Tab-separated table of C-alpha atoms and ligand atoms in Angstrom:
chain	number	residue	atom	x	y	z
A	1140	MET	CA	-10.150	10.145	-18.022
A	1141	ASP	CA	-10.138	6.349	-18.397
A	1142	LYS	CA	-12.831	3.926	-17.338
A	1143	PHE	CA	-13.148	0.154	-17.375
A	1144	LEU	CA	-15.927	-1.783	-19.072
A	1145	ILE	CA	-16.328	-5.194	-17.518
A	1146	GLN	CA	-18.602	-7.903	-18.831
A	1147	GLY	CA	-19.280	-10.152	-15.868
A	1148	GLY	CA	-19.538	-13.910	-15.811
A	1149	ASN	CA	-16.135	-15.236	-16.942
A	1150	ARG	CA	-14.230	-17.672	-14.771
A	1151	LEU	CA	-10.593	-16.794	-14.272
A	1152	HIS	CA	-8.006	-19.420	-15.088
A	1153	GLY	CA	-4.269	-19.480	-15.745
A	1154	ARG	CA	-1.198	-17.824	-14.254
A	1155	VAL	CA	-0.609	-14.282	-13.084
A	1156	LYS	CA	2.691	-12.735	-12.052
A	1157	ILE	CA	2.377	-10.562	-8.982
A	1158	SER	CA	4.244	-7.258	-9.188
A	1159	GLY	CA	6.629	-5.726	-6.694
A	1160	ALA	CA	4.962	-4.110	-3.699
A	1161	LYS	CA	3.775	-0.554	-4.221
A	1162	ASN	CA	4.077	0.242	-0.507
A	1163	GLY	CA	7.425	-1.562	-0.423
A	1164	ALA	CA	8.878	0.597	-3.194
A	1165	LEU	CA	7.464	3.780	-1.660
A	1166	ALA	CA	9.280	3.031	1.609
A	1167	LEU	CA	12.590	2.054	-0.024
A	1168	MET	CA	12.849	4.894	-2.537
A	1169	PRO	CA	13.240	7.772	-0.008
A	1170	ALA	CA	16.002	5.845	1.776
A	1171	VAL	CA	18.360	6.883	-1.056
A	1172	ILE	CA	18.342	10.370	0.457
A	1173	LEU	CA	20.452	8.974	3.304
A	1174	ALA	CA	23.643	8.337	1.318
A	1175	PRO	CA	25.055	9.720	-1.931
A	1176	GLY	CA	25.485	7.356	-4.869
A	1177	ILE	CA	23.620	5.315	-7.459
A	1178	TYR	CA	20.990	2.805	-6.382
A	1179	HIS	CA	19.150	0.038	-8.238
A	1180	LEU	CA	15.797	-1.172	-7.003
A	1181	HIS	CA	14.617	-4.377	-8.682
A	1182	ASN	CA	11.022	-5.614	-8.816
A	1183	THR	CA	9.712	-2.043	-8.772
A	1184	PRO	CA	6.121	-1.866	-9.997
A	1185	ASN	CA	5.509	0.459	-12.914
A	1186	LEU	CA	2.600	2.440	-11.555
A	1187	ARG	CA	1.445	5.930	-10.813
A	1188	ASP	CA	2.533	6.170	-7.149
A	1189	VAL	CA	6.058	5.129	-8.095
A	1190	TRP	CA	6.083	7.831	-10.786
A	1191	THR	CA	4.900	10.369	-8.203
A	1192	MET	CA	7.683	9.378	-5.798
A	1193	SER	CA	10.190	9.508	-8.694
A	1194	ARG	CA	9.041	13.039	-9.540
A	1195	LEU	CA	9.280	14.108	-5.913
A	1196	LEU	CA	12.799	12.680	-5.593
A	1197	GLY	CA	13.578	14.326	-8.944
A	1198	SER	CA	12.567	17.681	-7.495
A	1199	LEU	CA	15.184	17.117	-4.756
A	1200	GLY	CA	17.837	16.447	-7.406
A	1201	ILE	CA	17.655	12.630	-7.432
A	1202	PHE	CA	17.317	11.396	-10.997
A	1203	CYS	CA	15.070	8.306	-11.222
A	1204	GLU	CA	14.682	6.074	-14.259
A	1205	LEU	CA	12.431	3.039	-14.481
A	1206	ASN	CA	13.482	0.458	-17.037
A	1207	GLY	CA	10.944	-2.352	-17.050
A	1208	ASN	CA	10.821	-3.082	-13.340
A	1209	ASP	CA	14.349	-1.937	-12.557
A	1210	LEU	CA	14.560	1.473	-11.021
A	1211	THR	CA	17.826	3.400	-11.062
A	1212	MET	CA	18.125	6.318	-8.671
A	1213	ASP	CA	21.059	8.693	-8.925
A	1214	ALA	CA	21.352	10.338	-5.530
A	1215	ARG	CA	24.896	11.663	-5.975
A	1216	GLN	CA	23.742	15.231	-5.529
A	1217	ILE	CA	20.750	16.513	-3.628
A	1218	SER	CA	19.950	20.142	-4.280
A	1219	SER	CA	16.640	20.743	-2.462
A	1220	PHE	CA	15.276	19.731	0.932
A	1221	GLU	CA	11.674	20.604	0.275
A	1222	ALA	CA	8.676	18.425	-0.686
A	1223	PRO	CA	6.073	20.738	-2.194
A	1224	TYR	CA	2.305	20.396	-1.848
A	1225	GLU	CA	1.892	19.530	-5.540
A	1226	HIS	CA	3.563	16.138	-4.898
A	1227	VAL	CA	2.372	15.427	-1.364
A	1228	LYS	CA	-1.293	16.093	-2.210
A	1229	LYS	CA	-1.092	13.364	-4.864
A	1230	MET	CA	0.347	10.788	-2.509
A	1231	ARG	CA	0.657	10.738	1.275
A	1232	ALA	CA	3.714	8.484	1.145
A	1233	SER	CA	5.629	11.585	-0.027
A	1234	PHE	CA	5.844	12.390	3.692
A	1235	TYR	CA	8.491	9.649	3.940
A	1236	VAL	CA	11.166	12.093	2.714
A	1237	LEU	CA	10.940	14.106	5.945
A	1238	GLY	CA	12.942	11.733	8.192
A	1239	PRO	CA	15.855	11.062	5.812
A	1240	LEU	CA	16.179	14.722	4.699
A	1241	LEU	CA	16.274	15.873	8.297
A	1242	ALA	CA	18.746	13.189	9.346
A	1243	ARG	CA	21.204	13.887	6.537
A	1244	TYR	CA	20.875	17.659	6.089
A	1245	GLY	CA	19.494	18.896	9.413
A	1246	TRP	CA	16.636	20.744	7.737
A	1247	ALA	CA	13.566	19.747	5.747
A	1248	LYS	CA	10.343	21.355	4.647
A	1249	VAL	CA	7.516	18.995	3.704
A	1250	SER	CA	3.917	19.804	2.936
A	1251	LEU	CA	1.339	18.355	5.334
A	1252	PRO	CA	-0.638	15.659	3.513
A	1253	GLY	CA	-4.117	16.624	4.803
A	1254	GLY	CA	-6.991	14.111	4.929
A	1255	CYS	CA	-7.677	11.390	2.412
A	1256	ALA	CA	-10.733	10.065	0.554
A	1257	TRP	CA	-12.028	8.047	3.495
A	1258	GLY	CA	-11.231	10.338	6.407
A	1259	PRO	CA	-8.536	11.942	8.529
A	1260	ARG	CA	-5.037	10.487	8.470
A	1261	PRO	CA	-2.873	12.334	10.987
A	1262	VAL	CA	0.940	12.473	10.950
A	1263	ASP	CA	1.335	13.351	14.640
A	1264	LEU	CA	3.357	10.213	15.388
A	1265	HIS	CA	5.856	10.948	12.616
A	1266	LEU	CA	6.407	14.384	14.134
A	1267	LYS	CA	6.484	13.268	17.781
A	1268	GLY	CA	9.035	10.585	16.954
A	1269	LEU	CA	11.304	13.063	15.155
A	1270	GLU	CA	10.919	15.549	18.024
A	1271	LYS	CA	12.007	12.828	20.443
A	1272	LEU	CA	15.204	12.533	18.409
A	1273	GLY	CA	15.789	16.244	18.950
A	1274	ALA	CA	14.120	17.843	15.937
A	1275	LYS	CA	12.513	21.247	16.271
A	1276	ILE	CA	9.245	21.088	14.376
A	1277	THR	CA	7.253	24.121	13.280
A	1278	LEU	CA	4.125	24.276	11.147
A	1279	GLU	CA	3.912	27.137	8.649
A	1280	GLN	CA	1.359	27.676	5.917
A	1281	GLY	CA	0.558	24.000	5.521
A	1282	TYR	CA	4.186	22.915	5.709
A	1283	VAL	CA	6.177	21.063	8.360
A	1284	ILE	CA	9.610	22.541	8.907
A	1285	ALA	CA	11.966	20.252	10.788
A	1286	GLU	CA	15.388	21.308	12.018
A	1287	ALA	CA	18.173	19.709	14.054
A	1288	ASP	CA	21.924	20.233	13.988
A	1289	LYS	CA	22.384	16.554	14.690
A	1290	LEU	CA	19.625	14.146	15.707
A	1291	LYS	CA	20.222	12.332	18.982
A	1292	GLY	CA	19.097	8.776	19.729
A	1293	ASP	CA	16.375	8.325	22.354
A	1294	ARG	CA	13.496	6.019	23.317
A	1295	PHE	CA	10.200	6.457	21.511
A	1296	HIS	CA	6.957	4.513	21.897
A	1297	PHE	CA	4.405	4.687	19.072
A	1298	ASP	CA	0.959	5.104	20.697
A	1299	ILE	CA	-0.510	3.443	17.611
A	1300	SER	CA	1.411	1.071	15.406
A	1301	SER	CA	1.998	3.116	12.244
A	1302	VAL	CA	3.714	1.971	9.073
A	1303	GLY	CA	4.568	5.449	7.824
A	1304	ALA	CA	5.673	6.859	11.188
A	1305	THR	CA	7.899	3.839	11.859
A	1306	GLY	CA	9.497	4.191	8.416
A	1307	ASN	CA	10.087	7.898	8.859
A	1308	VAL	CA	11.545	7.717	12.372
A	1309	LEU	CA	13.637	4.656	11.475
A	1310	MET	CA	15.198	6.466	8.510
A	1311	ALA	CA	16.003	9.402	10.787
A	1312	ALA	CA	17.408	7.240	13.584
A	1313	VAL	CA	19.978	5.420	11.447
A	1314	LEU	CA	22.025	8.631	11.140
A	1315	ALA	CA	21.304	9.971	14.650
A	1316	ARG	CA	24.050	10.147	17.266
A	1317	GLY	CA	23.752	7.274	19.773
A	1318	VAL	CA	21.100	4.635	20.285
A	1319	THR	CA	17.394	4.878	19.458
A	1320	GLU	CA	14.915	2.407	20.866
A	1321	LEU	CA	11.518	2.199	19.169
A	1322	THR	CA	8.668	0.290	20.765
A	1323	ASN	CA	5.322	-0.662	19.236
A	1324	ALA	CA	7.026	-0.145	15.864
A	1325	ALA	CA	5.170	-1.433	12.802
A	1326	ILE	CA	6.151	-4.934	11.673
A	1327	GLU	CA	4.520	-4.822	8.248
A	1328	PRO	CA	6.722	-6.553	5.629
A	1329	GLU	CA	7.279	-3.210	3.880
A	1330	ILE	CA	8.937	-1.846	7.054
A	1331	THR	CA	10.968	-5.002	7.611
A	1332	SER	CA	12.126	-4.709	4.017
A	1333	LEU	CA	13.118	-1.073	4.591
A	1334	ALA	CA	15.094	-2.068	7.704
A	1335	ARG	CA	16.910	-4.750	5.674
A	1336	MET	CA	17.834	-2.249	2.991
A	1337	LEU	CA	19.123	0.176	5.626
A	1338	ILE	CA	21.275	-2.579	7.144
A	1339	LYS	CA	22.666	-3.346	3.696
A	1340	MET	CA	23.510	0.363	3.435
A	1341	GLY	CA	25.490	0.080	6.669
A	1342	ALA	CA	22.892	0.890	9.338
A	1343	LYS	CA	22.928	-0.917	12.675
A	1344	ILE	CA	19.440	-2.158	13.504
A	1345	ASP	CA	18.456	-4.930	15.909
A	1346	GLY	CA	15.039	-6.493	16.345
A	1347	ILE	CA	14.030	-6.601	12.682
A	1348	GLY	CA	10.607	-8.171	12.249
A	1349	THR	CA	9.634	-7.279	15.825
A	1350	SER	CA	7.936	-4.196	17.233
A	1351	HIS	CA	11.034	-3.372	19.305
A	1352	LEU	CA	13.761	-1.864	17.155
A	1353	ILE	CA	17.146	-0.837	18.520
A	1354	ILE	CA	19.113	1.405	16.220
A	1355	GLU	CA	22.682	2.472	16.763
A	1356	GLY	CA	23.313	5.560	14.683
A	1357	VAL	CA	26.207	5.604	12.210
A	1358	GLU	CA	28.071	8.536	10.604
A	1359	THR	CA	27.551	7.564	6.981
A	1360	LEU	CA	25.798	4.988	4.814
A	1361	ASN	CA	26.438	3.560	1.328
A	1362	PRO	CA	24.311	3.142	-1.800
A	1363	VAL	CA	23.054	-0.381	-2.591
A	1364	ASP	CA	21.183	-2.567	-5.054
A	1365	GLU	CA	17.997	-3.925	-3.518
A	1366	GLU	CA	15.159	-6.284	-4.412
A	1367	ASN	CA	11.672	-5.072	-3.582
A	1368	ILE	CA	9.258	-7.569	-1.980
A	1369	PRO	CA	6.160	-8.871	-3.838
A	1370	ASP	CA	2.912	-6.974	-3.425
A	1371	ARG	CA	0.820	-8.829	-0.838
A	1372	ILE	CA	-2.250	-6.673	-1.433
A	1373	GLU	CA	-2.204	-7.217	-5.185
A	1374	ALA	CA	-1.791	-10.959	-4.528
A	1375	ALA	CA	-4.754	-10.973	-2.117
A	1376	THR	CA	-6.844	-9.145	-4.724
A	1377	TYR	CA	-6.116	-11.826	-7.372
A	1378	LEU	CA	-6.834	-14.608	-4.874
A	1379	ILE	CA	-10.230	-13.044	-4.218
A	1380	ALA	CA	-10.829	-12.493	-7.949
A	1381	ALA	CA	-10.115	-16.170	-8.618
A	1382	ALA	CA	-12.402	-17.309	-5.803
A	1383	MET	CA	-15.240	-14.961	-6.782
A	1384	THR	CA	-15.275	-16.192	-10.388
A	1385	LYS	CA	-14.980	-19.851	-9.306
A	1386	GLY	CA	-11.708	-20.044	-11.122
A	1387	ARG	CA	-8.378	-21.863	-10.998
A	1388	VAL	CA	-5.422	-19.510	-10.840
A	1389	GLU	CA	-1.743	-19.743	-10.013
A	1390	LEU	CA	-0.069	-16.648	-8.595
A	1391	GLU	CA	3.659	-16.341	-9.259
A	1392	ASN	CA	6.253	-14.135	-7.548
A	1393	THR	CA	4.451	-13.986	-4.206
A	1394	ASN	CA	5.592	-14.266	-0.626
A	1395	PRO	CA	2.898	-16.608	0.762
A	1396	TYR	CA	4.164	-16.046	4.296
A	1397	HIS	CA	3.131	-12.380	4.051
A	1398	LEU	CA	-0.363	-13.571	3.108
A	1399	SER	CA	-0.869	-16.150	5.876
A	1400	SER	CA	-3.891	-14.460	7.463
A	1401	VAL	CA	-5.599	-13.913	4.099
A	1402	ILE	CA	-4.935	-17.485	2.926
A	1403	GLU	CA	-6.298	-18.854	6.204
A	1404	LYS	CA	-9.535	-16.868	5.876
A	1405	MET	CA	-9.931	-17.767	2.207
A	1406	GLU	CA	-9.637	-21.437	3.092
A	1407	GLU	CA	-12.362	-20.954	5.689
A	1408	THR	CA	-14.631	-19.682	2.909
A	1409	GLY	CA	-14.121	-22.990	1.102
A	1410	CYS	CA	-11.255	-22.271	-1.319
A	1411	ASN	CA	-8.687	-24.889	-2.064
A	1412	ILE	CA	-5.248	-23.293	-1.777
A	1413	ASP	CA	-1.813	-24.826	-2.361
A	1414	VAL	CA	1.420	-23.050	-1.620
A	1415	ASN	CA	4.607	-24.066	-3.384
A	1416	GLY	CA	7.671	-21.859	-2.870
A	1417	ASN	CA	6.741	-18.418	-4.136
A	1418	LYS	CA	3.643	-19.690	-5.957
A	1419	ILE	CA	0.084	-19.894	-4.681
A	1420	PHE	CA	-2.512	-21.988	-6.459
A	1421	ILE	CA	-6.183	-21.356	-5.742
A	1422	GLU	CA	-9.344	-23.032	-6.920
A	1423	MET	CA	-12.932	-22.535	-5.901
A	1424	ASP	CA	-16.055	-24.352	-7.078
A	1425	ASP	CA	-18.797	-22.997	-4.829
A	1426	ASP	CA	-20.122	-19.793	-3.433
A	1427	PRO	CA	-18.015	-18.785	-0.415
A	1428	LYS	CA	-19.162	-19.486	3.113
A	1429	PRO	CA	-19.901	-16.241	4.962
A	1430	ILE	CA	-16.809	-15.492	7.051
A	1431	ASN	CA	-16.371	-12.471	9.296
A	1432	ILE	CA	-13.123	-10.551	9.268
A	1433	LYS	CA	-11.602	-7.800	11.351
A	1434	THR	CA	-8.718	-5.870	9.858
A	1435	SER	CA	-5.705	-5.221	12.020
A	1436	ILE	CA	-2.009	-4.514	11.849
A	1437	TYR	CA	0.325	-7.168	10.417
A	1438	PRO	CA	0.141	-10.164	10.577
A	1439	GLY	CA	-3.649	-9.684	10.709
A	1440	ILE	CA	-5.949	-9.100	7.751
A	1441	PRO	CA	-4.765	-5.847	6.144
A	1442	THR	CA	-7.150	-2.912	5.955
A	1443	ASP	CA	-6.019	-2.685	2.316
A	1444	VAL	CA	-7.928	-5.944	1.666
A	1445	GLN	CA	-11.136	-4.900	3.413
A	1446	ALA	CA	-12.898	-3.475	0.340
A	1447	GLN	CA	-12.050	-6.525	-1.781
A	1448	TRP	CA	-13.262	-8.889	0.952
A	1449	THR	CA	-16.522	-6.942	1.081
A	1450	ALA	CA	-17.035	-7.645	-2.636
A	1451	TYR	CA	-16.227	-11.328	-2.014
A	1452	MET	CA	-18.780	-11.694	0.780
A	1453	LEU	CA	-21.535	-10.399	-1.536
A	1454	LEU	CA	-21.479	-13.911	-3.021
A	1455	ALA	CA	-21.823	-15.752	0.296
A	1456	GLN	CA	-25.163	-17.392	1.087
A	1457	GLY	CA	-25.641	-15.727	4.467
A	1458	ASN	CA	-24.634	-12.750	6.545
A	1459	SER	CA	-21.126	-11.638	7.338
A	1460	PHE	CA	-19.515	-8.842	9.316
A	1461	ILE	CA	-16.456	-6.904	8.250
A	1462	THR	CA	-14.835	-4.693	10.849
A	1463	ASP	CA	-12.140	-2.205	9.923
A	1464	SER	CA	-10.200	-1.555	13.100
A	1465	VAL	CA	-7.417	0.401	11.345
A	1466	TYR	CA	-9.412	2.985	9.381
A	1467	HIS	CA	-12.880	3.330	10.859
A	1468	ASP	CA	-14.374	5.274	7.945
A	1469	ARG	CA	-12.975	3.295	5.057
A	1470	PHE	CA	-16.303	2.396	3.452
A	1471	LYS	CA	-16.542	4.628	0.366
A	1472	HIS	CA	-16.910	1.558	-1.859
A	1473	ILE	CA	-20.154	0.515	-0.204
A	1474	PRO	CA	-22.615	2.962	-1.811
A	1475	GLU	CA	-21.091	2.028	-5.182
A	1476	LEU	CA	-21.418	-1.711	-4.488
A	1477	GLN	CA	-25.041	-1.010	-3.543
A	1478	ARG	CA	-25.555	0.367	-7.057
A	1479	LEU	CA	-24.722	-3.126	-8.301
A	1480	GLY	CA	-27.350	-4.671	-6.008
A	1481	ALA	CA	-25.363	-5.311	-2.824
A	1482	ASP	CA	-27.235	-5.395	0.480
A	1483	ILE	CA	-24.838	-3.833	3.000
A	1484	ASN	CA	-25.340	-1.740	6.125
A	1485	VAL	CA	-22.579	0.106	7.866
A	1486	VAL	CA	-22.766	0.653	11.613
A	1487	ASP	CA	-19.754	2.486	13.031
A	1488	ASN	CA	-16.758	0.637	11.621
A	1489	VAL	CA	-18.627	-2.556	10.780
A	1490	ALA	CA	-20.092	-3.483	7.405
A	1491	ILE	CA	-22.944	-5.977	7.686
A	1492	ILE	CA	-23.400	-7.856	4.449
A	1493	LYS	CA	-26.443	-9.861	3.463
A	1494	GLY	CA	-24.883	-12.050	0.825
A	1495	GLY	CA	-26.411	-13.918	-2.072
A	1496	LYS	CA	-28.262	-10.997	-3.686
A	1497	LYS	CA	-28.241	-10.774	-7.458
A	1498	LEU	CA	-25.632	-8.315	-8.745
A	1499	SER	CA	-26.227	-6.530	-12.019
A	1500	GLY	CA	-23.862	-4.268	-13.928
A	1501	ALA	CA	-24.136	-0.485	-13.514
A	1502	ILE	CA	-22.004	2.619	-13.718
A	1503	VAL	CA	-19.921	2.979	-10.561
A	1504	MET	CA	-17.312	5.437	-9.388
A	1505	SER	CA	-13.906	4.711	-7.869
A	1506	SER	CA	-13.132	6.798	-4.810
A	1507	ASP	CA	-9.747	5.395	-3.841
A	1508	LEU	CA	-7.356	2.643	-4.742
A	1509	ARG	CA	-8.752	-0.367	-2.902
A	1510	ALA	CA	-12.357	0.767	-3.390
A	1511	SER	CA	-11.653	0.633	-7.144
A	1512	ALA	CA	-10.355	-2.915	-6.796
A	1513	SER	CA	-13.538	-3.997	-5.014
A	1514	LEU	CA	-15.699	-2.500	-7.786
A	1515	ILE	CA	-13.753	-4.387	-10.438
A	1516	LEU	CA	-14.126	-7.619	-8.492
A	1517	ALA	CA	-17.873	-7.073	-8.178
A	1518	GLY	CA	-18.027	-6.248	-11.899
A	1519	LEU	CA	-16.413	-9.600	-12.723
A	1520	VAL	CA	-19.410	-11.418	-11.221
A	1521	SER	CA	-22.272	-9.032	-12.028
A	1522	ASP	CA	-24.769	-9.707	-14.806
A	1523	GLY	CA	-24.147	-7.551	-17.860
A	1524	VAL	CA	-21.691	-4.680	-18.109
A	1525	THR	CA	-20.204	-2.712	-15.216
A	1526	GLU	CA	-18.557	0.613	-15.989
A	1527	VAL	CA	-15.969	1.638	-13.426
A	1528	LEU	CA	-15.185	5.350	-13.657
A	1529	ARG	CA	-12.117	7.229	-12.394
A	1530	VAL	CA	-9.758	4.309	-12.691
A	1531	TYR	CA	-6.782	6.599	-12.169
A	1532	HIS	CA	-7.149	5.602	-8.513
A	1533	LEU	CA	-6.555	2.006	-9.523
A	1534	ASP	CA	-3.578	2.961	-11.673
A	1535	ARG	CA	-1.896	4.258	-8.522
A	1536	GLY	CA	-1.444	0.748	-7.176
A	1537	TYR	CA	-2.163	-2.076	-9.642
A	1538	GLU	CA	0.307	-2.681	-12.447
A	1539	SER	CA	-1.330	-3.608	-15.796
A	1540	VAL	CA	-4.522	-4.724	-14.099
A	1541	GLU	CA	-6.610	-5.058	-17.245
A	1542	LYS	CA	-3.878	-7.036	-19.055
A	1543	LYS	CA	-3.444	-9.388	-16.131
A	1544	LEU	CA	-7.201	-9.948	-15.799
A	1545	GLU	CA	-7.641	-10.373	-19.570
A	1546	ASN	CA	-4.874	-12.979	-19.635
A	1547	LEU	CA	-6.823	-14.845	-16.978
A	1548	GLY	CA	-9.945	-14.786	-19.161
A	1549	ALA	CA	-11.833	-11.760	-17.834
A	1550	SER	CA	-13.651	-9.461	-20.208
A	1551	ILE	CA	-12.331	-6.018	-19.269
A	1552	LYS	CA	-11.569	-3.070	-21.503
A	1553	ARG	CA	-10.045	0.324	-20.763
A	1554	VAL	CA	-11.711	3.167	-22.642
A	1555	LYS	CA	-11.538	6.947	-22.512
A	1556	SER	CA	-14.476	8.459	-20.685
A	1557	GLU	CA	-16.093	11.877	-20.989
A	1558	MET	CA	-17.756	11.327	-17.630
A	1559	ILE	CA	-15.799	12.544	-14.617
B	844	UD1	C1	0.223	2.520	5.201
B	844	UD1	C2	-0.075	2.076	3.787
B	844	UD1	C3	-1.572	1.979	3.546
B	844	UD1	C4	-2.224	1.102	4.613
B	844	UD1	C5	-1.828	1.562	6.018
B	844	UD1	C6	-2.319	0.613	7.093
B	844	UD1	C7	1.834	2.957	2.569
B	844	UD1	C8	2.340	3.933	1.576
B	844	UD1	N1	0.526	3.020	2.866
B	844	UD1	O1	-0.332	3.839	5.331
B	844	UD1	O2	-1.784	1.427	2.258
B	844	UD1	O3	-3.630	1.179	4.476
B	844	UD1	O4	-0.388	1.624	6.124
B	844	UD1	O5	-1.786	-0.640	6.903
B	844	UD1	O6	2.555	2.118	3.050
B	844	UD1	N2	-1.927	7.156	12.684
B	844	UD1	C9	-1.983	8.174	13.608
B	844	UD1	N3	-0.966	9.095	13.614
B	844	UD1	C10	0.082	9.033	12.756
B	844	UD1	C11	0.134	7.987	11.828
B	844	UD1	C12	-0.896	7.058	11.802
B	844	UD1	O7	-2.924	8.269	14.391
B	844	UD1	O8	0.972	9.893	12.820
B	844	UD1	C13	-3.006	6.147	12.650
B	844	UD1	C14	-3.802	6.160	11.361
B	844	UD1	O9	-4.839	7.111	11.379
B	844	UD1	C15	-4.302	4.744	11.297
B	844	UD1	C16	-3.178	3.940	11.933
B	844	UD1	O10	-2.396	4.871	12.656
B	844	UD1	O11	-5.468	4.588	12.072
B	844	UD1	C17	-2.289	3.212	10.961
B	844	UD1	O12	-1.887	4.082	9.926
B	844	UD1	P1	-0.449	3.959	9.251
B	844	UD1	O13	0.095	2.595	9.508
B	844	UD1	O14	0.370	5.119	9.636
B	844	UD1	O15	-0.808	4.099	7.713
B	844	UD1	P2	0.084	4.728	6.590
B	844	UD1	O16	1.527	4.522	6.877
B	844	UD1	O17	-0.386	6.107	6.285
């Protein structure tokens, strides 16, 4: 198992190219189930979650090949309608295949994902939405079995705005008979991007970019070439890395608009940020001002940036509060940050950070993807060497992270570890 050795203290400077969005690719890839043919998805990040989705689609009969960042998916023949536990347990986004399989074939069997590292993550809204379109859902031995001769359009309101449930129900609705109206649908850029791809495939969707989607079902769809959006969470992580190390960094291949809330908050901490087309330049000379954040659905501060922001606020001279209103238990990184010297208390879903404490390198353990990112960020500014174990979590969502950080001047090395 790999680990990272990070020698803290280097300022980051230079340019970094942001990869295609992990969560974008994971939403677009299952859409190929909806129509036979060959698809090309450009700007696909080469990372573990994309490999997992490729393997899952492969098990359905869809051959996937990643060449650089161009993904070819051959969906001419689908031979299985089942997503086994071995794939779904590795990645919850595997659940995305349920809606399109059901819509196209009238039957699908998909393993239930179960909980995740930081707590329960239900899929009730995915199932309720599909039921509203006429699916019969049964649960058997850890699997969801969904059946419907032909899905029928209807109205469905998401009690909670959910990225995954919106994606799933949307992919089902495009082939349903009649009109589907979704309210309180997610408006995250990854969902908007999925809706755009579906329209390119021939779907009829109104209200893109809003929480009110009106979908008129069509009989068939066509394969397409599509460009994946840039990864806004990876971009936010590099912005924070630059600010924490008092660096000067230019991010290329971003969509700054998707990062508006993060950029705004970073400016409040004292960063100087310039946006030029798809580039973002950041420089920071001082310790950040303590700024409170509360995560929320898009366009708010993403919960996927909460752990990295926590690392950032360790450097502030003063107290700050970080509230996660999306995932209330997402604080697995905190005990590990405490091992580096952080002074943080968690009360309910709020982390209270007393910034300005000295951080010194230690061995720390990744528990999930964004927690790993926060440990690396803290390692970049800790005295001495920080060893981050279990970096396979990080490999799920950050393409070439050590190369990108090294190019920016960080001292970070990947080594094999005996320790688990
Ligand atoms: C997606 C992202 C993940 C991000 C999350 C929130 C992907 C592959 N993953 O996850 O990185 O952290 O959005 O932005 O895109 N909920 C229910 N019932 C459901 C579904 C969700 O109660 O059926 C709740 C969740 O517990 C959570 C909230 O809705 O509190 C939002 O979750 P959701 O948007 O569904 O997250 P994911 O799509 O799983």
